[in-house]
Amino acid sequence: MSALTRRRLLGQGALVVAFSLSRRAMGQVAEKRPTLPGDLDKFPLLDSWIRIDADGHITVFTGKAELGQGLKTALVQVAADELAVPPAGIELITADTARTPDEGVTAGSHSLQDSGTAILNAAANVRVLLTEAAAWRWLVAVEEVELHDGAAHAPNGDSLGYGELAAMLSLHVEAKPNVARREKGVRLIGTNLPRVDIPAKVTGGVAYVQDMRLPGMLHARVVRGPSEGTRLKPADFDAVARMPGVVQVVRDGGFTAVLATQEWQAIKALQRLQSAGWDRPGAKLPAEDMREAIRRLPSREVPIFDDPGPPAPADGKVVRARYSRPCLMHGSIGPSCAVALWENDGVTVWTHSQGVYPLRKSLAELLRLPADKVRCIHTEGSGCYGHNGADDVAADAALAARAVPGRPVRLQWMREQEHGWEPLGSAMVVELEATLADGRIAGWRHDVWSNAHSTRPATAGGLLAGAELDPPFPRQVPRPIPMPEGGGHRNGNPLYALTNAKGTYHFIEQMPVRVSALRSLGAHMNVFAIECFMDELAQAAGADPLAFRLAHMADGRAREVMQTAADRFGWAGRAQGGGGRGWGFAFARYKNLAAYCAVAMEVAVDRDSGDIKIRRVVAAVDSGEAVNPDGIRNQIEGAIVQSLSWTIHEAVAFDTTHRSSFDWSAYPIVRFDALPASVEVHVIDRPRQPFLGTGEAGQGPAAAALANAVADAVSLRIRDMPLAPEKVKAVLRS
Amino acid sequence: MITLTVNGVPHQVDAAPDTPLLYALRNDLGLNGAKFGCGLGQCGACTVLVDDKPAFSCLLPIAALAERKVRTIESLGTREKPGALPAAFEAEQAAQCGYCIAGMIMRAQALLERTTRPTEAELRAHMAPNLCRCGTHMRVLRAVRRAAIAMGGGVRNDAEDAL
Ligand code: FES
Ligand code: FES
């Protein structure tokens, strides 16, 4: 063993133990040290991420949350792989303000990039420390120590468990950068480890916050009008308080909740209060389509990109097109739910919020408590696909529980409340203009109009209840999310090699309806527009859509993804489109920095009904190093099906007084009888390359491939979503 | 007190007669499988079997169930010994958030008890009352096909003809 190693090990004993979750900025280390990978940079102490008990029990901490995307499984895989233990040997703790690092919001396909990378590198650091401890104990060279199955093994056959080794050292030390990954032994990364959460979900186990049943728990419902912007007329609260099982009617300013012993009793009390009728106190909603309405509101110009270049030749062919989408709904299958418990002048909230830390801050302000009196524990809910009712219902539950200290309160929204009050995905309009010269793009303009794409709570004013208390909390002012991530302008900068190209985001601050982050944010619309437009340009240039794309693409990985999807689909050998049958292709790299995804699709359009049948979908995806290829396939399959539902079936409807898409009959989504005949996803693995977020990569390409296939089938272009049968029929008749 | 026969066992439930079965299952009997999705018969998250037919438990008042046999996903095996459908869903990794899945499994169970040799078009039509927002549908179909084979049958793939 080297003197250096020994000195380092001995030196650790002198380290001052401080709270392991201290951020780097608050840390004690004065000298500048190199950047650490992922969120390890924000929380450099190893025991923020990994702890090993004396009995060898390993606990891994992440500030990210399981949303049904398979996060738990992938993180267990990453940690177990690098620590050389079986996956069952890892206990994973997810987002909990009392226990895990503050990794912000679980969104934007960031979890593996930020948290997975942090855990991978923290685990590599821990593995090195364990190896060195074993070497020191046995007085052998570190190279002679082998780690596997939760123990260190010496050349002479001796072994030491991780628990014993961990007792010899402190993990309360900062991570070192550039620690090499494990080279030898069985690998877990890259295998299809079955999801750790699925067994409970297919056998009726406790899996969701909705399933929590704490002793003495009351059931609550929040009382609101039919949709955002409406208000219930005064009701006979005393009569409701006397209804069977009703424990209390909680009223605080304009906030009302009913608490009852049984859930059905709470629902009946809610229905009684709602029967008083409602009105709309504020301004009326616009009478016209929401995308036209917001397009005429004042906007602020935010540059997306500006790649100057030689001006397009005067005789170039100018092509222009305008695309749009309506407001869309997250539409979680399980309405939002939270459980709250007031004790010792503080509150614990079990929540499926995507951001337990920002939620804690907002709740502390709402409840006028110090932040350390609020604990938010992530507990799985129904898939959310962005900012749905999760945070709002957590506030509702906390306010309801404040009235009954010591008694847990479970509050779930009704279906109509989720449909009526969830923040929507914004309506959007994109205008594109390009100049073609010699079959190539010689100029490009992208203009996108949209409301904000995140109004997630950062203050009490970001929560529905914040506006209902007396006095109300000031509303959060929406702001555009800066590039390179972008909000409404996300993916407004094509990855294609363009010059004389410019993009502008017309950010509309004023929101006629409440909107926020919906899976992929503006990328669904921007990619839809860009990739439809690429087809329109290819057609104007007389080129094959794939060949035209490849001719403008310099990024090798993008080219390979496109080629893979095309080859697996049989793009080159497809029949001529027309007569109701069509083939479409589309590509994007999510945010130009996460996963690459290409989608090819075949459709059949019924000219009489306008119905689109999807015969086949083939996708290829490059997510960097594929931790769990089947998990990636699951995400992309889901993104494709969901995006097809958005693009064909969905549009939130309003009248001037309220949101009229109040349930699944008024807001239909795809059902089994309208699914593609098949969906195939091919994963291109890139071992040792950075993890690239995948969860939202499929939304844009799937939407555009569909529209391109429909255009190929009927020789007419539909540029406004949804591509609903009536619209297809109308376009065909015109 | 109302008597409910759930998974072969009679239970006394102390709740108002108009209480939908869903709440009795979840809160009185402590069964997690059936989920609240809409309470309106539109999504199928609450699907259970009543006298061997799929039913929306959110719409059925317990007073109407005294003489009837209710089955939930908890009757299809355990984590250690899952039945054919839960095992197939696990094998196909047919869940994302999974909130819809117990309802999916119960609806599929009704089909496979009637026939283990449905056609693909029959399978899709049969599953249509149940919604999934994660887009797990293709895997749900694969899982039901796998279970049909495990039960000695198989789904005839006529999806292409159906289109
Ligand atoms: S909860 Fe019963 S059908 Fe939706
Ligand atoms: S798996 Fe999430 S709703 Fe179906």
PDB file of C-alpha atoms in Angstrom, chain A residues 162-407:
ATOM      1  CA  TYR A 162     -18.796  -3.442   3.202  1.00  0.00           C
ATOM      2  CA  GLY A 163     -20.223  -2.860   6.682  1.00  0.00           C
ATOM      3  CA  GLU A 164     -16.916  -3.650   8.381  1.00  0.00           C
ATOM      4  CA  LEU A 165     -14.999  -1.599   5.848  1.00  0.00           C
ATOM      5  CA  ALA A 166     -17.385   1.337   6.124  1.00  0.00           C
ATOM      6  CA  ALA A 167     -16.910   1.324   9.897  1.00  0.00           C
ATOM      7  CA  MET A 168     -13.225   1.997   9.250  1.00  0.00           C
ATOM      8  CA  LEU A 169     -13.830   5.142   7.247  1.00  0.00           C
ATOM      9  CA  SER A 170     -16.001   8.178   6.884  1.00  0.00           C
ATOM     10  CA  LEU A 171     -18.157   8.848   3.853  1.00  0.00           C
ATOM     11  CA  HIS A 172     -18.561  12.389   5.113  1.00  0.00           C
ATOM     12  CA  VAL A 173     -15.951  13.534   2.646  1.00  0.00           C
ATOM     13  CA  GLU A 174     -16.120  15.393  -0.609  1.00  0.00           C
ATOM     14  CA  ALA A 175     -16.193  13.443  -3.828  1.00  0.00           C
ATOM     15  CA  LYS A 176     -13.147  13.529  -6.048  1.00  0.00           C
ATOM     16  CA  PRO A 177     -13.614  14.283  -9.706  1.00  0.00           C
ATOM     17  CA  ASN A 178     -12.675  11.859 -12.453  1.00  0.00           C
ATOM     18  CA  VAL A 179     -12.765   8.684 -10.389  1.00  0.00           C
ATOM     19  CA  ALA A 180     -12.639   5.820 -12.860  1.00  0.00           C
ATOM     20  CA  ARG A 181     -15.642   3.536 -13.125  1.00  0.00           C
ATOM     21  CA  ARG A 182     -15.513  -0.101 -12.166  1.00  0.00           C
ATOM     22  CA  GLU A 183     -13.786  -2.120 -14.873  1.00  0.00           C
ATOM     23  CA  LYS A 184     -14.129  -5.741 -13.837  1.00  0.00           C
ATOM     24  CA  GLY A 185     -17.002  -8.021 -12.979  1.00  0.00           C
ATOM     25  CA  VAL A 186     -20.651  -8.442 -13.780  1.00  0.00           C
ATOM     26  CA  ARG A 187     -22.402  -5.340 -15.116  1.00  0.00           C
ATOM     27  CA  LEU A 188     -25.894  -4.185 -14.224  1.00  0.00           C
ATOM     28  CA  ILE A 189     -25.903  -1.005 -16.270  1.00  0.00           C
ATOM     29  CA  GLY A 190     -27.123  -1.867 -19.730  1.00  0.00           C
ATOM     30  CA  THR A 191     -29.295  -4.769 -18.575  1.00  0.00           C
ATOM     31  CA  ASN A 192     -33.077  -4.884 -18.465  1.00  0.00           C
ATOM     32  CA  LEU A 193     -33.357  -5.076 -14.704  1.00  0.00           C
ATOM     33  CA  PRO A 194     -37.098  -5.503 -14.028  1.00  0.00           C
ATOM     34  CA  ARG A 195     -38.724  -2.440 -12.517  1.00  0.00           C
ATOM     35  CA  VAL A 196     -38.578  -2.574  -8.730  1.00  0.00           C
ATOM     36  CA  ASP A 197     -42.018  -0.967  -8.350  1.00  0.00           C
ATOM     37  CA  ILE A 198     -44.002  -3.180 -10.720  1.00  0.00           C
ATOM     38  CA  PRO A 199     -44.647  -6.252  -8.496  1.00  0.00           C
ATOM     39  CA  ALA A 200     -46.681  -4.189  -6.002  1.00  0.00           C
ATOM     40  CA  LYS A 201     -48.499  -2.424  -8.814  1.00  0.00           C
ATOM     41  CA  VAL A 202     -49.735  -5.639 -10.446  1.00  0.00           C
ATOM     42  CA  THR A 203     -50.790  -7.416  -7.251  1.00  0.00           C
ATOM     43  CA  GLY A 204     -52.728  -4.740  -5.378  1.00  0.00           C
ATOM     44  CA  GLY A 205     -49.889  -3.769  -3.032  1.00  0.00           C
ATOM     45  CA  VAL A 206     -49.568  -0.340  -1.461  1.00  0.00           C
ATOM     46  CA  ALA A 207     -48.007   1.713  -4.229  1.00  0.00           C
ATOM     47  CA  TYR A 208     -49.427   5.246  -4.203  1.00  0.00           C
ATOM     48  CA  VAL A 209     -50.165   8.133  -1.902  1.00  0.00           C
ATOM     49  CA  GLN A 210     -53.785   7.343  -2.773  1.00  0.00           C
ATOM     50  CA  ASP A 211     -53.309   4.005  -0.978  1.00  0.00           C
ATOM     51  CA  MET A 212     -52.109   5.488   2.326  1.00  0.00           C
ATOM     52  CA  ARG A 213     -54.270   4.629   5.304  1.00  0.00           C
ATOM     53  CA  LEU A 214     -52.903   6.092   8.529  1.00  0.00           C
ATOM     54  CA  PRO A 215     -54.520   5.372  11.911  1.00  0.00           C
ATOM     55  CA  GLY A 216     -57.362   7.774  12.614  1.00  0.00           C
ATOM     56  CA  MET A 217     -57.168   9.230   9.119  1.00  0.00           C
ATOM     57  CA  LEU A 218     -59.962  11.505   7.924  1.00  0.00           C
ATOM     58  CA  HIS A 219     -61.081  11.905   4.335  1.00  0.00           C
ATOM     59  CA  ALA A 220     -61.313  15.378   2.880  1.00  0.00           C
ATOM     60  CA  ARG A 221     -62.486  17.079  -0.275  1.00  0.00           C
ATOM     61  CA  VAL A 222     -61.685  20.606  -1.329  1.00  0.00           C
ATOM     62  CA  VAL A 223     -64.685  22.658  -2.394  1.00  0.00           C
ATOM     63  CA  ARG A 224     -64.363  24.663  -5.571  1.00  0.00           C
ATOM     64  CA  GLY A 225     -66.397  25.750  -8.585  1.00  0.00           C
ATOM     65  CA  PRO A 226     -66.410  23.714 -11.793  1.00  0.00           C
ATOM     66  CA  SER A 227     -63.178  25.114 -13.174  1.00  0.00           C
ATOM     67  CA  GLU A 228     -60.412  27.613 -12.702  1.00  0.00           C
ATOM     68  CA  GLY A 229     -61.735  31.173 -12.526  1.00  0.00           C
ATOM     69  CA  THR A 230     -65.131  30.180 -11.143  1.00  0.00           C
ATOM     70  CA  ARG A 231     -66.467  30.532  -7.620  1.00  0.00           C
ATOM     71  CA  LEU A 232     -69.241  28.707  -5.780  1.00  0.00           C
ATOM     72  CA  LYS A 233     -72.220  30.658  -4.535  1.00  0.00           C
ATOM     73  CA  PRO A 234     -72.637  30.764  -0.750  1.00  0.00           C
ATOM     74  CA  ALA A 235     -74.086  27.536   0.618  1.00  0.00           C
ATOM     75  CA  ASP A 236     -75.628  26.411   3.866  1.00  0.00           C
ATOM     76  CA  PHE A 237     -72.392  25.461   5.582  1.00  0.00           C
ATOM     77  CA  ASP A 238     -74.118  24.668   8.881  1.00  0.00           C
ATOM     78  CA  ALA A 239     -76.413  22.146   7.262  1.00  0.00           C
ATOM     79  CA  VAL A 240     -73.424  20.498   5.607  1.00  0.00           C
ATOM     80  CA  ALA A 241     -71.560  20.384   8.912  1.00  0.00           C
ATOM     81  CA  ARG A 242     -74.473  18.350  10.294  1.00  0.00           C
ATOM     82  CA  MET A 243     -74.407  15.779   7.491  1.00  0.00           C
ATOM     83  CA  PRO A 244     -73.589  12.192   8.528  1.00  0.00           C
ATOM     84  CA  GLY A 245     -69.891  11.625   9.129  1.00  0.00           C
ATOM     85  CA  VAL A 246     -68.881  15.228   8.523  1.00  0.00           C
ATOM     86  CA  VAL A 247     -66.288  16.190  11.120  1.00  0.00           C
ATOM     87  CA  GLN A 248     -65.692  19.756  10.059  1.00  0.00           C
ATOM     88  CA  VAL A 249     -66.167  22.259   7.276  1.00  0.00           C
ATOM     89  CA  VAL A 250     -62.884  24.131   7.097  1.00  0.00           C
ATOM     90  CA  ARG A 251     -63.213  27.703   5.822  1.00  0.00           C
ATOM     91  CA  ASP A 252     -60.392  30.157   5.477  1.00  0.00           C
ATOM     92  CA  GLY A 253     -61.113  33.160   3.274  1.00  0.00           C
ATOM     93  CA  GLY A 254     -62.322  31.663   0.014  1.00  0.00           C
ATOM     94  CA  PHE A 255     -60.783  28.271   0.775  1.00  0.00           C
ATOM     95  CA  THR A 256     -63.217  25.552   1.786  1.00  0.00           C
ATOM     96  CA  ALA A 257     -62.702  21.872   2.533  1.00  0.00           C
ATOM     97  CA  VAL A 258     -64.909  19.234   4.090  1.00  0.00           C
ATOM     98  CA  LEU A 259     -63.561  16.622   6.485  1.00  0.00           C
ATOM     99  CA  ALA A 260     -65.423  13.389   7.127  1.00  0.00           C
ATOM    100  CA  THR A 261     -64.895  10.002   8.676  1.00  0.00           C
ATOM    101  CA  GLN A 262     -65.654   8.177   5.431  1.00  0.00           C
ATOM    102  CA  GLU A 263     -64.649   9.174   1.940  1.00  0.00           C
ATOM    103  CA  TRP A 264     -68.137   8.880   0.478  1.00  0.00           C
ATOM    104  CA  GLN A 265     -69.470  11.141   3.240  1.00  0.00           C
ATOM    105  CA  ALA A 266     -66.932  13.800   2.286  1.00  0.00           C
ATOM    106  CA  ILE A 267     -67.960  13.489  -1.355  1.00  0.00           C
ATOM    107  CA  LYS A 268     -71.639  13.865  -0.530  1.00  0.00           C
ATOM    108  CA  ALA A 269     -70.872  16.972   1.527  1.00  0.00           C
ATOM    109  CA  LEU A 270     -68.876  18.364  -1.401  1.00  0.00           C
ATOM    110  CA  GLN A 271     -71.752  17.703  -3.797  1.00  0.00           C
ATOM    111  CA  ARG A 272     -74.190  19.447  -1.483  1.00  0.00           C
ATOM    112  CA  LEU A 273     -71.942  22.531  -1.350  1.00  0.00           C
ATOM    113  CA  GLN A 274     -71.495  22.528  -5.113  1.00  0.00           C
ATOM    114  CA  SER A 275     -75.245  22.393  -5.727  1.00  0.00           C
ATOM    115  CA  ALA A 276     -75.524  26.060  -4.676  1.00  0.00           C
ATOM    116  CA  GLY A 277     -74.360  27.043  -8.167  1.00  0.00           C
ATOM    117  CA  TRP A 278     -71.409  29.123  -9.334  1.00  0.00           C
ATOM    118  CA  ASP A 279     -70.348  32.261 -11.125  1.00  0.00           C
ATOM    119  CA  ARG A 280     -67.266  33.760 -12.682  1.00  0.00           C
ATOM    120  CA  PRO A 281     -66.141  36.809 -10.719  1.00  0.00           C
ATOM    121  CA  GLY A 282     -63.308  37.965 -12.981  1.00  0.00           C
ATOM    122  CA  ALA A 283     -62.937  38.793 -16.657  1.00  0.00           C
ATOM    123  CA  LYS A 284     -64.707  36.581 -19.156  1.00  0.00           C
ATOM    124  CA  LEU A 285     -62.709  34.111 -21.181  1.00  0.00           C
ATOM    125  CA  PRO A 286     -62.101  34.934 -24.827  1.00  0.00           C
ATOM    126  CA  ALA A 287     -64.848  33.702 -27.107  1.00  0.00           C
ATOM    127  CA  GLU A 288     -62.482  32.688 -29.884  1.00  0.00           C
ATOM    128  CA  ASP A 289     -60.052  29.772 -30.049  1.00  0.00           C
ATOM    129  CA  MET A 290     -57.396  30.153 -27.356  1.00  0.00           C
ATOM    130  CA  ARG A 291     -54.489  30.148 -29.812  1.00  0.00           C
ATOM    131  CA  GLU A 292     -55.979  33.081 -31.724  1.00  0.00           C
ATOM    132  CA  ALA A 293     -56.822  34.824 -28.461  1.00  0.00           C
ATOM    133  CA  ILE A 294     -53.298  34.666 -27.054  1.00  0.00           C
ATOM    134  CA  ARG A 295     -51.748  35.488 -30.418  1.00  0.00           C
ATOM    135  CA  ARG A 296     -53.375  38.934 -30.152  1.00  0.00           C
ATOM    136  CA  LEU A 297     -52.219  39.646 -26.598  1.00  0.00           C
ATOM    137  CA  PRO A 298     -49.105  41.767 -25.996  1.00  0.00           C
ATOM    138  CA  SER A 299     -45.912  39.734 -26.200  1.00  0.00           C
ATOM    139  CA  ARG A 300     -42.261  40.165 -25.356  1.00  0.00           C
ATOM    140  CA  GLU A 301     -39.614  39.105 -27.857  1.00  0.00           C
ATOM    141  CA  VAL A 302     -37.104  36.611 -26.536  1.00  0.00           C
ATOM    142  CA  PRO A 303     -34.350  35.585 -28.942  1.00  0.00           C
ATOM    143  CA  ILE A 304     -34.047  31.825 -29.411  1.00  0.00           C
ATOM    144  CA  PHE A 305     -31.023  31.720 -31.681  1.00  0.00           C
ATOM    145  CA  ASP A 306     -29.393  33.799 -34.368  1.00  0.00           C
ATOM    146  CA  ASP A 307     -26.977  32.161 -36.776  1.00  0.00           C
ATOM    147  CA  PRO A 308     -26.061  34.833 -39.268  1.00  0.00           C
ATOM    148  CA  GLY A 309     -24.915  33.841 -42.726  1.00  0.00           C
ATOM    149  CA  PRO A 310     -24.937  34.988 -46.280  1.00  0.00           C
ATOM    150  CA  PRO A 311     -28.371  36.296 -47.280  1.00  0.00           C
ATOM    151  CA  ALA A 312     -30.515  33.911 -49.299  1.00  0.00           C
ATOM    152  CA  PRO A 313     -30.299  34.487 -53.061  1.00  0.00           C
ATOM    153  CA  ALA A 314     -33.008  36.772 -54.392  1.00  0.00           C
ATOM    154  CA  ASP A 315     -34.278  34.097 -56.760  1.00  0.00           C
ATOM    155  CA  GLY A 316     -34.567  31.542 -53.982  1.00  0.00           C
ATOM    156  CA  LYS A 317     -37.920  29.918 -53.376  1.00  0.00           C
ATOM    157  CA  VAL A 318     -39.594  31.238 -50.234  1.00  0.00           C
ATOM    158  CA  VAL A 319     -41.827  28.821 -48.322  1.00  0.00           C
ATOM    159  CA  ARG A 320     -44.005  29.899 -45.402  1.00  0.00           C
ATOM    160  CA  ALA A 321     -46.282  27.992 -43.083  1.00  0.00           C
ATOM    161  CA  ARG A 322     -48.162  28.520 -39.843  1.00  0.00           C
ATOM    162  CA  TYR A 323     -48.808  25.723 -37.363  1.00  0.00           C
ATOM    163  CA  SER A 324     -50.741  25.630 -34.107  1.00  0.00           C
ATOM    164  CA  ARG A 325     -51.943  23.564 -31.245  1.00  0.00           C
ATOM    165  CA  PRO A 326     -54.772  24.077 -28.746  1.00  0.00           C
ATOM    166  CA  CYS A 327     -54.487  23.942 -24.965  1.00  0.00           C
ATOM    167  CA  LEU A 328     -53.830  20.380 -23.830  1.00  0.00           C
ATOM    168  CA  MET A 329     -54.454  18.633 -20.552  1.00  0.00           C
ATOM    169  CA  HIS A 330     -52.147  16.476 -18.443  1.00  0.00           C
ATOM    170  CA  GLY A 331     -55.120  14.309 -17.606  1.00  0.00           C
ATOM    171  CA  SER A 332     -53.684  12.042 -14.934  1.00  0.00           C
ATOM    172  CA  ILE A 333     -55.773   8.898 -14.600  1.00  0.00           C
ATOM    173  CA  GLY A 334     -55.755   9.191 -10.824  1.00  0.00           C
ATOM    174  CA  PRO A 335     -56.853  12.619  -9.615  1.00  0.00           C
ATOM    175  CA  SER A 336     -54.250  14.392  -7.493  1.00  0.00           C
ATOM    176  CA  CYS A 337     -54.048  13.408  -3.850  1.00  0.00           C
ATOM    177  CA  ALA A 338     -52.075  14.186  -0.708  1.00  0.00           C
ATOM    178  CA  VAL A 339     -52.013  13.107   2.923  1.00  0.00           C
ATOM    179  CA  ALA A 340     -51.150  15.691   5.574  1.00  0.00           C
ATOM    180  CA  LEU A 341     -50.582  15.498   9.321  1.00  0.00           C
ATOM    181  CA  TRP A 342     -50.202  18.451  11.712  1.00  0.00           C
ATOM    182  CA  GLU A 343     -48.127  17.737  14.766  1.00  0.00           C
ATOM    183  CA  ASN A 344     -45.956  19.866  17.053  1.00  0.00           C
ATOM    184  CA  ASP A 345     -46.803  23.084  15.236  1.00  0.00           C
ATOM    185  CA  GLY A 346     -45.598  21.699  11.962  1.00  0.00           C
ATOM    186  CA  VAL A 347     -46.916  19.661   9.100  1.00  0.00           C
ATOM    187  CA  THR A 348     -45.822  16.563   7.206  1.00  0.00           C
ATOM    188  CA  VAL A 349     -47.212  16.162   3.705  1.00  0.00           C
ATOM    189  CA  TRP A 350     -47.028  12.998   1.634  1.00  0.00           C
ATOM    190  CA  THR A 351     -47.198  14.256  -1.887  1.00  0.00           C
ATOM    191  CA  HIS A 352     -46.684  13.254  -5.507  1.00  0.00           C
ATOM    192  CA  SER A 353     -45.314  16.721  -6.301  1.00  0.00           C
ATOM    193  CA  GLN A 354     -42.416  16.741  -8.737  1.00  0.00           C
ATOM    194  CA  GLY A 355     -40.557  19.175  -6.503  1.00  0.00           C
ATOM    195  CA  VAL A 356     -40.717  18.532  -2.757  1.00  0.00           C
ATOM    196  CA  TYR A 357     -38.269  21.332  -1.938  1.00  0.00           C
ATOM    197  CA  PRO A 358     -39.978  24.120  -3.887  1.00  0.00           C
ATOM    198  CA  LEU A 359     -43.281  22.802  -2.536  1.00  0.00           C
ATOM    199  CA  ARG A 360     -41.974  22.996   1.031  1.00  0.00           C
ATOM    200  CA  LYS A 361     -40.973  26.614   0.496  1.00  0.00           C
ATOM    201  CA  SER A 362     -44.367  27.482  -0.988  1.00  0.00           C
ATOM    202  CA  LEU A 363     -46.252  25.674   1.781  1.00  0.00           C
ATOM    203  CA  ALA A 364     -44.175  27.318   4.508  1.00  0.00           C
ATOM    204  CA  GLU A 365     -45.152  30.710   3.120  1.00  0.00           C
ATOM    205  CA  LEU A 366     -48.791  29.700   2.688  1.00  0.00           C
ATOM    206  CA  LEU A 367     -49.040  28.308   6.218  1.00  0.00           C
ATOM    207  CA  ARG A 368     -46.803  31.006   7.724  1.00  0.00           C
ATOM    208  CA  LEU A 369     -44.439  28.414   9.146  1.00  0.00           C
ATOM    209  CA  PRO A 370     -40.650  28.270   9.171  1.00  0.00           C
ATOM    210  CA  ALA A 371     -39.467  25.926   6.405  1.00  0.00           C
ATOM    211  CA  ASP A 372     -38.099  23.436   8.929  1.00  0.00           C
ATOM    212  CA  LYS A 373     -41.618  22.944  10.262  1.00  0.00           C
ATOM    213  CA  VAL A 374     -42.776  21.618   6.897  1.00  0.00           C
ATOM    214  CA  ARG A 375     -41.697  18.232   5.641  1.00  0.00           C
ATOM    215  CA  CYS A 376     -42.646  17.023   2.174  1.00  0.00           C
ATOM    216  CA  ILE A 377     -42.179  13.348   1.418  1.00  0.00           C
ATOM    217  CA  HIS A 378     -42.568  12.227  -2.147  1.00  0.00           C
ATOM    218  CA  THR A 379     -44.962   9.330  -2.430  1.00  0.00           C
ATOM    219  CA  GLU A 380     -45.927   8.030  -5.827  1.00  0.00           C
ATOM    220  CA  GLY A 381     -49.140   9.085  -7.462  1.00  0.00           C
ATOM    221  CA  SER A 382     -50.708   8.548 -10.836  1.00  0.00           C
ATOM    222  CA  GLY A 383     -48.442   9.682 -13.709  1.00  0.00           C
ATOM    223  CA  CYS A 384     -48.417  13.484 -13.924  1.00  0.00           C
ATOM    224  CA  TYR A 385     -46.630  14.407 -17.215  1.00  0.00           C
ATOM    225  CA  GLY A 386     -45.715  17.767 -15.785  1.00  0.00           C
ATOM    226  CA  HIS A 387     -47.299  20.246 -13.426  1.00  0.00           C
ATOM    227  CA  ASN A 388     -50.775  18.893 -12.679  1.00  0.00           C
ATOM    228  CA  GLY A 389     -52.767  19.220  -9.484  1.00  0.00           C
ATOM    229  CA  ALA A 390     -50.071  17.600  -7.304  1.00  0.00           C
ATOM    230  CA  ASP A 391     -48.786  20.750  -5.603  1.00  0.00           C
ATOM    231  CA  ASP A 392     -52.215  22.351  -5.271  1.00  0.00           C
ATOM    232  CA  VAL A 393     -53.725  19.306  -3.607  1.00  0.00           C
ATOM    233  CA  ALA A 394     -50.786  19.164  -1.188  1.00  0.00           C
ATOM    234  CA  ALA A 395     -51.651  22.703  -0.097  1.00  0.00           C
ATOM    235  CA  ASP A 396     -55.349  21.807   0.121  1.00  0.00           C
ATOM    236  CA  ALA A 397     -54.560  18.808   2.325  1.00  0.00           C
ATOM    237  CA  ALA A 398     -52.227  20.829   4.565  1.00  0.00           C
ATOM    238  CA  LEU A 399     -54.862  23.534   5.092  1.00  0.00           C
ATOM    239  CA  ALA A 400     -57.539  20.937   5.796  1.00  0.00           C
ATOM    240  CA  ALA A 401     -55.278  19.078   8.239  1.00  0.00           C
ATOM    241  CA  ARG A 402     -54.435  22.283  10.117  1.00  0.00           C
ATOM    242  CA  ALA A 403     -57.977  22.214  11.486  1.00  0.00           C
ATOM    243  CA  VAL A 404     -57.501  18.787  13.102  1.00  0.00           C
ATOM    244  CA  PRO A 405     -54.010  18.599  14.628  1.00  0.00           C
ATOM    245  CA  GLY A 406     -52.877  15.059  15.359  1.00  0.00           C
ATOM    246  CA  ARG A 407     -55.210  13.501  12.790  1.00  0.00           C
TER     247      ARG A 407
END
